[in-house]
Amino acid sequence: MHPDLGPLWTLLYVLVILCSSVSSDLAPYFISEPLSAVQKLGRPVVLHCSAKPVTARISWLHNGKRLDRNTEQIKIHRGTLTILSLNPSLSGCYQCVANNSVGAVVSGPATVSAAALGDFDSSTMHVITAEEKNTGFIGCRVPESNPKAEVRYKIRGKWLKHSTGNYIILPSGNLQVL
């Protein structure tokens, strides 16, 4: 005769259910966190965030305050936050929050800011003279900017992006000619 396996199958079924529910109720953790962004006013900004386990729900904070799911200016879909048109009130610190029945985790801050470039000082024009085989110096007052402006010079029709043998772009933005 064969033994009755009914209670054994029931126990096995309960264990499978318990194991699967335990594995899905892990504390949330991030697969990807949002990155800071600099964008022109009026342009879109997209921040991405993803977390595991699949039971984790994603929400967003702006300057420490919880964002509503969707507004006229911000759309949130599957962990992606889209600012449709950047304006000063939407600049600031964004954080992703992943939570489930076990707990919650908050991402590092992602700063969203507006790109800006101040005006060059055009009130003074300098005439620079240098004798051959002597060092020359060309001053450049770099305007305030976000992100930090990258200084380049055009020499004999070609853009100089980095220092070379005869031309040194100094950290101040000034150019030293050897």
CSV table of C-alpha atoms in Angstrom, one decimal:
chain,number,residue,atom,x,y,z
A,1,MET,CA,0.0,0.0,0.0
A,2,HIS,CA,1.0,3.6,-0.7
A,3,PRO,CA,1.1,6.1,2.2
A,4,ASP,CA,-1.4,9.0,2.1
A,5,LEU,CA,0.6,12.0,0.6
A,6,GLY,CA,-2.2,14.5,1.1
A,7,PRO,CA,-0.9,16.2,4.3
A,8,LEU,CA,2.7,16.1,2.8
A,9,TRP,CA,1.6,17.9,-0.4
A,10,THR,CA,-0.3,20.5,1.7
A,11,LEU,CA,2.7,21.2,3.8
A,12,LEU,CA,4.9,21.4,0.7
A,13,TYR,CA,2.4,23.8,-1.0
A,14,VAL,CA,2.4,26.0,2.2
A,15,LEU,CA,6.2,26.1,2.3
A,16,VAL,CA,6.4,27.1,-1.4
A,17,ILE,CA,3.9,30.0,-0.8
A,18,LEU,CA,5.8,31.1,2.3
A,19,CYS,CA,9.1,31.1,0.6
A,20,SER,CA,7.9,33.0,-2.5
A,21,SER,CA,6.2,35.7,-0.3
A,22,VAL,CA,9.4,36.0,1.8
A,23,SER,CA,11.6,36.5,-1.3
A,24,SER,CA,9.3,39.2,-2.7
A,25,ASP,CA,9.3,41.1,0.6
A,26,LEU,CA,12.9,42.2,0.6
A,27,ALA,CA,13.9,45.7,1.7
A,28,PRO,CA,14.0,47.9,-1.4
A,29,TYR,CA,17.3,48.9,-2.9
A,30,PHE,CA,18.2,51.1,-5.9
A,31,ILE,CA,19.4,49.8,-9.3
A,32,SER,CA,19.8,53.3,-10.6
A,33,GLU,CA,19.5,56.7,-8.9
A,34,PRO,CA,18.8,60.1,-10.5
A,35,LEU,CA,21.7,62.2,-11.7
A,36,SER,CA,22.0,66.0,-11.4
A,37,ALA,CA,21.1,68.0,-14.5
A,38,VAL,CA,21.7,71.5,-15.9
A,39,GLN,CA,19.3,72.6,-18.6
A,40,LYS,CA,18.1,75.8,-20.4
A,41,LEU,CA,14.9,77.3,-19.0
A,42,GLY,CA,11.9,76.1,-21.0
A,43,ARG,CA,13.5,72.8,-21.9
A,44,PRO,CA,12.6,69.4,-20.6
A,45,VAL,CA,14.6,67.5,-17.8
A,46,VAL,CA,14.3,63.8,-17.3
A,47,LEU,CA,15.4,62.0,-14.1
A,48,HIS,CA,15.5,58.2,-13.9
A,49,CYS,CA,15.2,55.9,-10.9
A,50,SER,CA,14.7,52.2,-10.6
A,51,ALA,CA,14.6,49.8,-7.6
A,52,LYS,CA,14.1,46.2,-6.6
A,53,PRO,CA,12.3,44.1,-5.6
A,54,VAL,CA,9.4,44.5,-8.0
A,55,THR,CA,7.1,45.2,-5.1
A,56,ALA,CA,9.0,48.5,-4.5
A,57,ARG,CA,6.9,51.6,-5.3
A,58,ILE,CA,8.7,54.7,-6.6
A,59,SER,CA,7.8,58.2,-5.5
A,60,TRP,CA,9.7,61.5,-5.7
A,61,LEU,CA,10.7,64.4,-3.4
A,62,HIS,CA,11.4,68.0,-4.5
A,63,ASN,CA,13.3,70.0,-2.0
A,64,GLY,CA,12.2,67.5,0.7
A,65,LYS,CA,8.5,67.7,-0.1
A,66,ARG,CA,6.6,64.8,-1.7
A,67,LEU,CA,5.5,65.4,-5.3
A,68,ASP,CA,2.0,64.6,-6.5
A,69,ARG,CA,1.9,61.8,-9.1
A,70,ASN,CA,1.4,64.1,-12.1
A,71,THR,CA,0.9,67.9,-12.5
A,72,GLU,CA,0.8,70.2,-15.5
A,73,GLN,CA,4.6,70.7,-15.2
A,74,ILE,CA,5.8,67.3,-14.0
A,75,LYS,CA,5.0,63.8,-15.3
A,76,ILE,CA,6.0,60.6,-13.4
A,77,HIS,CA,5.8,57.2,-15.1
A,78,ARG,CA,7.5,54.0,-13.9
A,79,GLY,CA,10.3,55.6,-11.9
A,80,THR,CA,11.0,58.3,-14.5
A,81,LEU,CA,10.3,61.9,-13.6
A,82,THR,CA,9.9,64.4,-16.5
A,83,ILE,CA,9.9,68.1,-16.1
A,84,LEU,CA,8.2,69.2,-19.2
A,85,SER,CA,9.5,72.8,-19.3
A,86,LEU,CA,12.1,73.9,-16.7
A,87,ASN,CA,11.4,77.1,-14.8
A,88,PRO,CA,13.0,78.5,-11.7
A,89,SER,CA,10.4,77.1,-9.3
A,90,LEU,CA,11.2,73.6,-10.6
A,91,SER,CA,14.9,73.9,-10.0
A,92,GLY,CA,16.3,72.4,-6.8
A,93,CYS,CA,17.0,69.0,-5.2
A,94,TYR,CA,15.1,65.9,-6.3
A,95,GLN,CA,15.2,62.5,-4.6
A,96,CYS,CA,13.7,59.2,-5.5
A,97,VAL,CA,11.9,57.2,-2.7
A,98,ALA,CA,11.5,53.4,-3.1
A,99,ASN,CA,9.2,51.7,-0.5
A,100,ASN,CA,7.3,48.5,0.1
A,101,SER,CA,5.9,46.6,3.1
A,102,VAL,CA,9.4,46.0,4.5
A,103,GLY,CA,10.8,49.5,4.4
A,104,ALA,CA,11.9,52.5,2.4
A,105,VAL,CA,15.1,53.9,0.9
A,106,VAL,CA,15.8,57.5,-0.3
A,107,SER,CA,18.2,58.2,-3.1
A,108,GLY,CA,21.0,60.7,-3.0
A,109,PRO,CA,20.1,64.2,-4.1
A,110,ALA,CA,20.0,65.1,-7.8
A,111,THR,CA,20.3,68.9,-8.3
A,112,VAL,CA,18.3,70.3,-11.2
A,113,SER,CA,19.5,73.8,-12.2
A,114,ALA,CA,19.1,76.3,-15.0
A,115,ALA,CA,22.0,76.9,-17.4
A,116,ALA,CA,23.2,80.5,-17.3
A,117,LEU,CA,26.1,82.5,-18.8
A,118,GLY,CA,26.7,86.1,-17.7
A,119,ASP,CA,27.9,88.8,-20.1
A,120,PHE,CA,31.6,89.3,-20.9
A,121,ASP,CA,33.0,92.6,-19.7
A,122,SER,CA,33.1,94.6,-23.0
A,123,SER,CA,33.9,97.9,-21.4
A,124,THR,CA,37.7,97.5,-21.7
A,125,MET,CA,39.6,96.6,-24.8
A,126,HIS,CA,43.2,95.8,-24.5
A,127,VAL,CA,45.9,96.0,-27.1
A,128,ILE,CA,48.6,93.4,-26.4
A,129,THR,CA,52.1,93.6,-27.8
A,130,ALA,CA,54.8,91.1,-27.3
A,131,GLU,CA,58.3,90.7,-28.6
A,132,GLU,CA,59.3,87.6,-30.4
A,133,LYS,CA,60.7,84.8,-28.1
A,134,ASN,CA,59.1,86.5,-25.1
A,135,THR,CA,56.1,85.4,-23.1
A,136,GLY,CA,52.8,87.1,-23.9
A,137,PHE,CA,49.7,87.2,-21.6
A,138,ILE,CA,46.1,87.6,-22.7
A,139,GLY,CA,43.7,88.2,-19.9
A,140,CYS,CA,40.1,86.9,-19.9
A,141,ARG,CA,37.5,87.7,-17.3
A,142,VAL,CA,35.3,84.6,-17.4
A,143,PRO,CA,31.7,85.5,-16.7
A,144,GLU,CA,29.6,83.8,-14.0
A,145,SER,CA,28.0,80.7,-15.4
A,146,ASN,CA,26.2,77.4,-14.6
A,147,PRO,CA,27.8,75.0,-15.4
A,148,LYS,CA,31.3,76.5,-15.1
A,149,ALA,CA,32.3,78.0,-18.5
A,150,GLU,CA,34.9,76.2,-20.6
A,151,VAL,CA,37.4,78.7,-21.9
A,152,ARG,CA,38.7,78.3,-25.5
A,153,TYR,CA,40.7,80.5,-27.8
A,154,LYS,CA,40.8,80.7,-31.5
A,155,ILE,CA,44.3,81.0,-32.8
A,156,ARG,CA,45.1,81.3,-36.6
A,157,GLY,CA,41.6,80.0,-37.4
A,158,LYS,CA,41.7,77.0,-35.2
A,159,TRP,CA,40.1,76.5,-31.8
A,160,LEU,CA,42.5,75.8,-28.9
A,161,LYS,CA,40.5,73.7,-26.4
A,162,HIS,CA,43.5,72.6,-24.2
A,163,SER,CA,47.0,73.9,-23.5
A,164,THR,CA,49.6,73.0,-26.1
A,165,GLY,CA,53.4,73.6,-26.4
A,166,ASN,CA,53.2,77.3,-27.1
A,167,TYR,CA,49.9,78.1,-25.5
A,168,ILE,CA,48.9,77.6,-21.9
A,169,ILE,CA,45.3,78.1,-20.8
A,170,LEU,CA,45.6,79.0,-17.1
A,171,PRO,CA,42.9,78.0,-14.6
A,172,SER,CA,41.7,81.6,-14.4
A,173,GLY,CA,40.9,81.5,-18.2
A,174,ASN,CA,43.8,83.7,-19.1
A,175,LEU,CA,46.1,82.6,-22.0
A,176,GLN,CA,49.9,82.6,-21.7
A,177,VAL,CA,51.8,82.5,-25.0
A,178,LEU,CA,55.3,81.2,-24.9
